[in-house]
PDB file of C-alpha atoms in Angstrom:
ATOM      1  CA  UNK A  13       0.000   0.000   0.000  1.00  0.00           C
ATOM      2  CA  UNK A  14       2.831   2.427   0.831  1.00  0.00           C
ATOM      3  CA  UNK A  15       4.369   1.825  -2.616  1.00  0.00           C
ATOM      4  CA  UNK A  16       1.008   2.552  -4.254  1.00  0.00           C
ATOM      5  CA  UNK A  17       0.652   5.812  -2.328  1.00  0.00           C
ATOM      6  CA  UNK A  18       4.169   6.874  -3.318  1.00  0.00           C
ATOM      7  CA  UNK A  19       3.412   6.129  -6.971  1.00  0.00           C
ATOM      8  CA  UNK A  20       0.100   8.001  -6.789  1.00  0.00           C
ATOM      9  CA  UNK A  21       1.851  11.020  -5.291  1.00  0.00           C
ATOM     10  CA  UNK A  22       4.363  11.047  -8.151  1.00  0.00           C
ATOM     11  CA  UNK A  23       1.702  10.598 -10.826  1.00  0.00           C
ATOM     12  CA  UNK A  24      -0.490  13.315  -9.324  1.00  0.00           C
ATOM     13  CA  UNK A  25       2.439  15.694  -8.932  1.00  0.00           C
ATOM     14  CA  UNK A  26       3.428  15.136 -12.560  1.00  0.00           C
ATOM     15  CA  UNK A  27      -0.063  15.982 -13.796  1.00  0.00           C
ATOM     16  CA  UNK A  28      -0.291  19.023 -11.540  1.00  0.00           C
ATOM     17  CA  UNK A  29       3.194  20.275 -12.433  1.00  0.00           C
ATOM     18  CA  UNK A  30       2.402  19.881 -16.142  1.00  0.00           C
ATOM     19  CA  UNK A  31      -0.969  21.622 -15.988  1.00  0.00           C
ATOM     20  CA  UNK A  32      -0.347  24.282 -13.335  1.00  0.00           C
ATOM     21  CA  UNK A  33       3.415  24.765 -13.468  1.00  0.00           C
ATOM     22  CA  UNK A  34       5.749  23.365 -10.833  1.00  0.00           C
ATOM     23  CA  UNK A  35       6.235  26.714  -9.041  1.00  0.00           C
ATOM     24  CA  UNK A  36       2.463  26.982  -8.510  1.00  0.00           C
ATOM     25  CA  UNK A  37       2.030  23.562  -6.889  1.00  0.00           C
ATOM     26  CA  UNK A  38       2.828  22.869  -3.233  1.00  0.00           C
ATOM     27  CA  UNK A  39       2.936  19.602  -1.353  1.00  0.00           C
ATOM     28  CA  UNK A  40      -0.305  20.678   0.320  1.00  0.00           C
ATOM     29  CA  UNK A  41      -1.927  21.039  -3.115  1.00  0.00           C
ATOM     30  CA  UNK A  42      -0.771  17.542  -4.059  1.00  0.00           C
ATOM     31  CA  UNK A  43      -2.013  16.047  -0.776  1.00  0.00           C
ATOM     32  CA  UNK A  44      -5.357  17.825  -1.174  1.00  0.00           C
ATOM     33  CA  UNK A  45      -5.734  16.564  -4.755  1.00  0.00           C
ATOM     34  CA  UNK A  46      -5.121  13.014  -3.534  1.00  0.00           C
ATOM     35  CA  UNK A  47      -7.364  13.382  -0.494  1.00  0.00           C
ATOM     36  CA  UNK A  48      -4.540  12.486   1.881  1.00  0.00           C
ATOM     37  CA  UNK A  49      -3.076  14.402   4.799  1.00  0.00           C
ATOM     38  CA  UNK A  50       0.100  16.443   4.285  1.00  0.00           C
ATOM     39  CA  UNK A  51       1.669  14.198   6.939  1.00  0.00           C
ATOM     40  CA  UNK A  52       0.949  11.140   4.804  1.00  0.00           C
ATOM     41  CA  UNK A  53       2.642  12.821   1.850  1.00  0.00           C
ATOM     42  CA  UNK A  54       5.623  13.753   4.045  1.00  0.00           C
ATOM     43  CA  UNK A  55       5.895  10.114   5.110  1.00  0.00           C
ATOM     44  CA  UNK A  56       6.783   9.342   1.483  1.00  0.00           C
ATOM     45  CA  UNK A  57       8.596  12.544   0.458  1.00  0.00           C
ATOM     46  CA  UNK A  58      10.373  15.037   2.706  1.00  0.00           C
ATOM     47  CA  UNK A  59       9.518  17.975   0.438  1.00  0.00           C
ATOM     48  CA  UNK A  60       8.549  19.024  -3.074  1.00  0.00           C
ATOM     49  CA  UNK A  61      12.177  18.988  -4.202  1.00  0.00           C
ATOM     50  CA  UNK A  62      12.353  15.269  -3.403  1.00  0.00           C
ATOM     51  CA  UNK A  63       9.260  14.705  -5.562  1.00  0.00           C
ATOM     52  CA  UNK A  64      10.916  16.631  -8.395  1.00  0.00           C
ATOM     53  CA  UNK A  65      14.090  14.535  -8.046  1.00  0.00           C
ATOM     54  CA  UNK A  66      12.082  11.293  -8.213  1.00  0.00           C
ATOM     55  CA  UNK A  67      10.346  12.541 -11.352  1.00  0.00           C
ATOM     56  CA  UNK A  68      13.744  13.541 -12.717  1.00  0.00           C
ATOM     57  CA  UNK A  69      14.917   9.948 -12.268  1.00  0.00           C
ATOM     58  CA  UNK A  70      12.089   8.972 -14.612  1.00  0.00           C
ATOM     59  CA  UNK A  71      13.127  11.691 -17.050  1.00  0.00           C
ATOM     60  CA  UNK A  72      16.709  10.423 -17.068  1.00  0.00           C
ATOM     61  CA  UNK A  73      15.765   6.771 -17.467  1.00  0.00           C
ATOM     62  CA  UNK A  74      13.242   7.434 -20.207  1.00  0.00           C
ATOM     63  CA  UNK A  75      15.526   9.746 -22.184  1.00  0.00           C
ATOM     64  CA  UNK A  76      18.403   7.273 -21.959  1.00  0.00           C
ATOM     65  CA  UNK A  77      16.110   4.492 -23.192  1.00  0.00           C
ATOM     66  CA  UNK A  78      14.793   6.632 -26.036  1.00  0.00           C
ATOM     67  CA  UNK A  79      18.270   7.520 -27.266  1.00  0.00           C
ATOM     68  CA  UNK A  80      19.773   4.052 -26.855  1.00  0.00           C
ATOM     69  CA  UNK A  81      21.030   2.522 -30.103  1.00  0.00           C
ATOM     70  CA  UNK A  82      18.253   0.668 -31.903  1.00  0.00           C
ATOM     71  CA  UNK A  83      18.355  -2.500 -33.914  1.00  0.00           C
ATOM     72  CA  UNK A  84      22.069  -2.862 -33.154  1.00  0.00           C
ATOM     73  CA  UNK A  85      22.882  -1.097 -36.400  1.00  0.00           C
ATOM     74  CA  UNK A  86      25.385   1.724 -36.780  1.00  0.00           C
ATOM     75  CA  UNK A  87      23.482   3.323 -39.675  1.00  0.00           C
ATOM     76  CA  UNK A  88      19.887   4.096 -38.822  1.00  0.00           C
ATOM     77  CA  UNK A  89      16.967   3.541 -41.148  1.00  0.00           C
ATOM     78  CA  UNK A  90      14.700   6.486 -41.854  1.00  0.00           C
ATOM     79  CA  UNK A  91      11.897   4.791 -39.881  1.00  0.00           C
ATOM     80  CA  UNK A  92      14.225   4.396 -36.901  1.00  0.00           C
ATOM     81  CA  UNK A  93      15.084   8.102 -36.982  1.00  0.00           C
ATOM     82  CA  UNK A  94      11.385   8.952 -37.154  1.00  0.00           C
ATOM     83  CA  UNK A  95      10.771   6.718 -34.104  1.00  0.00           C
ATOM     84  CA  UNK A  96      13.522   8.577 -32.233  1.00  0.00           C
ATOM     85  CA  UNK A  97      11.839  11.878 -33.032  1.00  0.00           C
ATOM     86  CA  UNK A  98       8.381  10.620 -32.107  1.00  0.00           C
ATOM     87  CA  UNK A  99       9.688   9.224 -28.814  1.00  0.00           C
ATOM     88  CA  UNK A 100      11.598  12.417 -27.977  1.00  0.00           C
ATOM     89  CA  UNK A 101       8.560  14.605 -28.646  1.00  0.00           C
ATOM     90  CA  UNK A 102       6.399  12.271 -26.541  1.00  0.00           C
ATOM     91  CA  UNK A 103       8.960  12.519 -23.743  1.00  0.00           C
ATOM     92  CA  UNK A 104       9.053  16.322 -23.938  1.00  0.00           C
ATOM     93  CA  UNK A 105       5.253  16.402 -23.669  1.00  0.00           C
ATOM     94  CA  UNK A 106       5.062  13.900 -20.810  1.00  0.00           C
ATOM     95  CA  UNK A 107       7.567  15.906 -18.750  1.00  0.00           C
ATOM     96  CA  UNK A 108       6.806  19.365 -20.123  1.00  0.00           C
ATOM     97  CA  UNK A 109       6.872  20.947 -16.653  1.00  0.00           C
ATOM     98  CA  UNK A 110      10.572  20.119 -16.379  1.00  0.00           C
ATOM     99  CA  UNK A 111      11.597  21.571 -19.716  1.00  0.00           C
ATOM    100  CA  UNK A 112       9.337  24.610 -19.254  1.00  0.00           C
ATOM    101  CA  UNK A 113      10.649  25.358 -15.739  1.00  0.00           C
ATOM    102  CA  UNK A 114      14.191  23.998 -16.146  1.00  0.00           C
ATOM    103  CA  UNK A 115      15.993  27.211 -15.154  1.00  0.00           C
ATOM    104  CA  UNK A 116      14.182  27.627 -11.845  1.00  0.00           C
ATOM    105  CA  UNK A 117      14.367  23.879 -11.114  1.00  0.00           C
ATOM    106  CA  UNK A 118      18.122  23.797 -11.691  1.00  0.00           C
ATOM    107  CA  UNK A 119      18.485  26.785  -9.388  1.00  0.00           C
ATOM    108  CA  UNK A 120      16.117  25.617  -6.637  1.00  0.00           C
ATOM    109  CA  UNK A 121      16.422  21.813  -6.406  1.00  0.00           C
ATOM    110  CA  UNK A 122      19.637  20.736  -4.649  1.00  0.00           C
ATOM    111  CA  UNK A 123      21.733  18.319  -6.683  1.00  0.00           C
ATOM    112  CA  UNK A 124      19.679  18.641  -9.851  1.00  0.00           C
ATOM    113  CA  UNK A 125      22.061  20.949 -11.730  1.00  0.00           C
ATOM    114  CA  UNK A 126      24.918  18.425 -11.643  1.00  0.00           C
ATOM    115  CA  UNK A 127      22.704  15.504 -12.631  1.00  0.00           C
ATOM    116  CA  UNK A 128      21.185  17.491 -15.483  1.00  0.00           C
ATOM    117  CA  UNK A 129      24.619  18.549 -16.721  1.00  0.00           C
ATOM    118  CA  UNK A 130      25.710  14.885 -16.824  1.00  0.00           C
ATOM    119  CA  UNK A 131      22.536  13.847 -18.637  1.00  0.00           C
ATOM    120  CA  UNK A 132      22.880  16.683 -21.143  1.00  0.00           C
ATOM    121  CA  UNK A 133      26.380  15.466 -22.020  1.00  0.00           C
ATOM    122  CA  UNK A 134      25.174  11.874 -22.507  1.00  0.00           C
ATOM    123  CA  UNK A 135      22.299  13.138 -24.666  1.00  0.00           C
ATOM    124  CA  UNK A 136      24.714  15.264 -26.710  1.00  0.00           C
ATOM    125  CA  UNK A 137      26.989  12.272 -27.383  1.00  0.00           C
ATOM    126  CA  UNK A 138      24.096   9.983 -28.317  1.00  0.00           C
ATOM    127  CA  UNK A 139      22.405  12.634 -30.471  1.00  0.00           C
ATOM    128  CA  UNK A 140      25.677  13.182 -32.285  1.00  0.00           C
ATOM    129  CA  UNK A 141      25.841   9.460 -33.088  1.00  0.00           C
ATOM    130  CA  UNK A 142      22.298   9.618 -34.488  1.00  0.00           C
ATOM    131  CA  UNK A 143      23.162  12.665 -36.603  1.00  0.00           C
ATOM    132  CA  UNK A 144      26.364  10.985 -37.801  1.00  0.00           C
ATOM    133  CA  UNK A 145      24.307   7.990 -38.936  1.00  0.00           C
ATOM    134  CA  UNK A 146      22.064  10.375 -40.870  1.00  0.00           C
ATOM    135  CA  UNK A 147      25.117  11.870 -42.571  1.00  0.00           C
ATOM    136  CA  UNK A 148      26.383   8.353 -43.383  1.00  0.00           C
ATOM    137  CA  UNK A 149      22.989   7.542 -44.911  1.00  0.00           C
ATOM    138  CA  UNK A 150      23.191  10.707 -47.047  1.00  0.00           C
ATOM    139  CA  UNK A 151      20.146  12.367 -45.474  1.00  0.00           C
ATOM    140  CA  UNK A 152      22.077  15.239 -43.995  1.00  0.00           C
ATOM    141  CA  UNK A 153      25.346  17.130 -44.549  1.00  0.00           C
TER     142      UNK A 153
END
């Protein structure tokens, strides 16, 4: 039951952050939306920043999975590149609060700036490999 409550808190926070903007949502708002006491929420998460960090773990994992090499091939097919794009745009929509509020989140959530910097470098390297495969295929200069 505790695991279910934790998951519900994260799912509710994600929806609220996406629709209302992360700066406009408090832990009390999340607890109220779920119909639980703030104390119950604090049993699972010490503060809103911890909720954001847990959602960020999802962002990291999903983005890494999206950009992982597909089909074991060095050169990508056009359909594979289109799937990358579709998956990336789906990811950006699912976690739009993060990308919309990234500057304030990086400033306000302890530890997030360093993690984001590391992820951005991994994304840059993987994106470069995808672009290089498009050059190899003759789709791009």
